[in-house]
Amino acid sequence: GKIRDGSFVVGDAISSYKEGILKSAKGVRATDIDYWYPQAYNIIDLAQEAAKAEDFADPFKAEPIYLYPKECQIKGKSKK
């Protein structure tokens, strides 16, 4: 998927592709290693930082964009 302006980027791909990720759109922020695997408390920390900076976004427009969308899909067992 394409990284959009102002995105927070999480995940271990940052270790290999950080420069390219940061150049891919305006205002992209790569998170520290502690935030690479999203947990609820990590998302809250990031939201609190953004709120302190008065950097608000519409929560109903938030969506994950995966580097490899097909590999990130959870597939159920087929019924026979």
PDB file of C-alpha atoms in Angstrom:
ATOM      1  CA  GLY A   1       0.000   0.000   0.000  1.00  0.00           C
ATOM      2  CA  LYS A   2       0.963   3.607  -0.423  1.00  0.00           C
ATOM      3  CA  ILE A   3       1.998   5.578   2.637  1.00  0.00           C
ATOM      4  CA  ARG A   4      -0.102   8.715   3.056  1.00  0.00           C
ATOM      5  CA  ASP A   5       1.033  12.137   4.249  1.00  0.00           C
ATOM      6  CA  GLY A   6       1.193  12.395   8.041  1.00  0.00           C
ATOM      7  CA  SER A   7       1.254   8.635   8.662  1.00  0.00           C
ATOM      8  CA  PHE A   8       2.804   6.915  11.667  1.00  0.00           C
ATOM      9  CA  VAL A   9       4.758   3.885  10.470  1.00  0.00           C
ATOM     10  CA  VAL A  10       5.156   0.864  12.746  1.00  0.00           C
ATOM     11  CA  GLY A  11       6.735  -2.545  12.261  1.00  0.00           C
ATOM     12  CA  ASP A  12      10.142  -4.079  11.782  1.00  0.00           C
ATOM     13  CA  ALA A  13      10.374  -2.974   8.134  1.00  0.00           C
ATOM     14  CA  ILE A  14      11.540   0.364   9.547  1.00  0.00           C
ATOM     15  CA  SER A  15      14.911  -1.211  10.353  1.00  0.00           C
ATOM     16  CA  SER A  16      15.498  -1.919   6.653  1.00  0.00           C
ATOM     17  CA  TYR A  17      13.496   0.755   4.826  1.00  0.00           C
ATOM     18  CA  LYS A  18      13.409   3.791   7.138  1.00  0.00           C
ATOM     19  CA  GLU A  19      14.935   6.295   4.685  1.00  0.00           C
ATOM     20  CA  GLY A  20      12.637   5.261   1.850  1.00  0.00           C
ATOM     21  CA  ILE A  21       9.605   5.250   4.135  1.00  0.00           C
ATOM     22  CA  LEU A  22      10.326   8.755   5.440  1.00  0.00           C
ATOM     23  CA  LYS A  23      10.797  10.097   1.897  1.00  0.00           C
ATOM     24  CA  SER A  24       7.646   8.438   0.546  1.00  0.00           C
ATOM     25  CA  ALA A  25       5.216  11.113   1.815  1.00  0.00           C
ATOM     26  CA  LYS A  26       5.144  14.393   3.731  1.00  0.00           C
ATOM     27  CA  GLY A  27       5.134  14.335   7.520  1.00  0.00           C
ATOM     28  CA  VAL A  28       5.642  10.581   7.831  1.00  0.00           C
ATOM     29  CA  ARG A  29       6.885   9.523  11.256  1.00  0.00           C
ATOM     30  CA  ALA A  30       8.684   6.233  11.834  1.00  0.00           C
ATOM     31  CA  THR A  31       8.166   4.979  15.360  1.00  0.00           C
ATOM     32  CA  ASP A  32      10.871   3.698  17.711  1.00  0.00           C
ATOM     33  CA  ILE A  33      11.374  -0.044  18.085  1.00  0.00           C
ATOM     34  CA  ASP A  34       9.203  -0.046  21.236  1.00  0.00           C
ATOM     35  CA  TYR A  35       6.205   0.791  19.015  1.00  0.00           C
ATOM     36  CA  TRP A  36       6.860  -1.575  16.116  1.00  0.00           C
ATOM     37  CA  TYR A  37       4.298  -4.126  17.237  1.00  0.00           C
ATOM     38  CA  PRO A  38       1.163  -2.134  18.063  1.00  0.00           C
ATOM     39  CA  GLN A  39      -0.344  -2.656  21.466  1.00  0.00           C
ATOM     40  CA  ALA A  40      -3.247  -0.612  22.786  1.00  0.00           C
ATOM     41  CA  TYR A  41      -1.020   1.224  25.271  1.00  0.00           C
ATOM     42  CA  ASN A  42       1.427   2.148  22.472  1.00  0.00           C
ATOM     43  CA  ILE A  43      -1.355   3.616  20.360  1.00  0.00           C
ATOM     44  CA  ILE A  44      -2.530   5.608  23.390  1.00  0.00           C
ATOM     45  CA  ASP A  45       1.014   6.961  23.914  1.00  0.00           C
ATOM     46  CA  LEU A  46       1.196   8.089  20.278  1.00  0.00           C
ATOM     47  CA  ALA A  47      -2.264   9.664  20.494  1.00  0.00           C
ATOM     48  CA  GLN A  48      -1.316  11.551  23.661  1.00  0.00           C
ATOM     49  CA  GLU A  49       1.834  12.925  21.978  1.00  0.00           C
ATOM     50  CA  ALA A  50      -0.230  14.079  19.003  1.00  0.00           C
ATOM     51  CA  ALA A  51      -2.869  15.660  21.280  1.00  0.00           C
ATOM     52  CA  LYS A  52      -0.204  17.584  23.227  1.00  0.00           C
ATOM     53  CA  ALA A  53       1.052  18.954  19.903  1.00  0.00           C
ATOM     54  CA  GLU A  54      -2.570  19.733  18.935  1.00  0.00           C
ATOM     55  CA  ASP A  55      -2.133  17.448  15.915  1.00  0.00           C
ATOM     56  CA  PHE A  56      -5.664  16.090  15.671  1.00  0.00           C
ATOM     57  CA  ALA A  57      -7.031  13.692  13.078  1.00  0.00           C
ATOM     58  CA  ASP A  58     -10.452  12.245  12.395  1.00  0.00           C
ATOM     59  CA  PRO A  59     -10.456   8.871  14.212  1.00  0.00           C
ATOM     60  CA  PHE A  60     -13.053   7.524  11.801  1.00  0.00           C
ATOM     61  CA  LYS A  61     -10.598   7.937   8.922  1.00  0.00           C
ATOM     62  CA  ALA A  62      -7.757   6.007  10.603  1.00  0.00           C
ATOM     63  CA  GLU A  63      -6.899   2.784   8.821  1.00  0.00           C
ATOM     64  CA  PRO A  64      -3.958   0.404   8.662  1.00  0.00           C
ATOM     65  CA  ILE A  65      -2.001   0.262   5.422  1.00  0.00           C
ATOM     66  CA  TYR A  66       0.100  -2.889   5.185  1.00  0.00           C
ATOM     67  CA  LEU A  67       3.372  -3.191   3.281  1.00  0.00           C
ATOM     68  CA  TYR A  68       2.268  -6.619   2.060  1.00  0.00           C
ATOM     69  CA  PRO A  69      -1.554  -6.653   2.296  1.00  0.00           C
ATOM     70  CA  LYS A  70      -2.017 -10.180   0.932  1.00  0.00           C
ATOM     71  CA  GLU A  71       0.368 -11.693   3.470  1.00  0.00           C
ATOM     72  CA  CYS A  72      -1.358  -9.864   6.343  1.00  0.00           C
ATOM     73  CA  GLN A  73      -4.766 -11.400   5.723  1.00  0.00           C
ATOM     74  CA  ILE A  74      -6.133 -13.971   8.130  1.00  0.00           C
ATOM     75  CA  LYS A  75      -7.757 -16.789   6.235  1.00  0.00           C
ATOM     76  CA  GLY A  76     -10.276 -19.109   7.818  1.00  0.00           C
ATOM     77  CA  LYS A  77     -10.238 -22.854   7.372  1.00  0.00           C
ATOM     78  CA  SER A  78     -12.210 -24.050   4.398  1.00  0.00           C
ATOM     79  CA  LYS A  79     -15.188 -26.240   5.236  1.00  0.00           C
ATOM     80  CA  LYS A  80     -15.382 -29.521   3.387  1.00  0.00           C
TER      81      LYS A  80
END
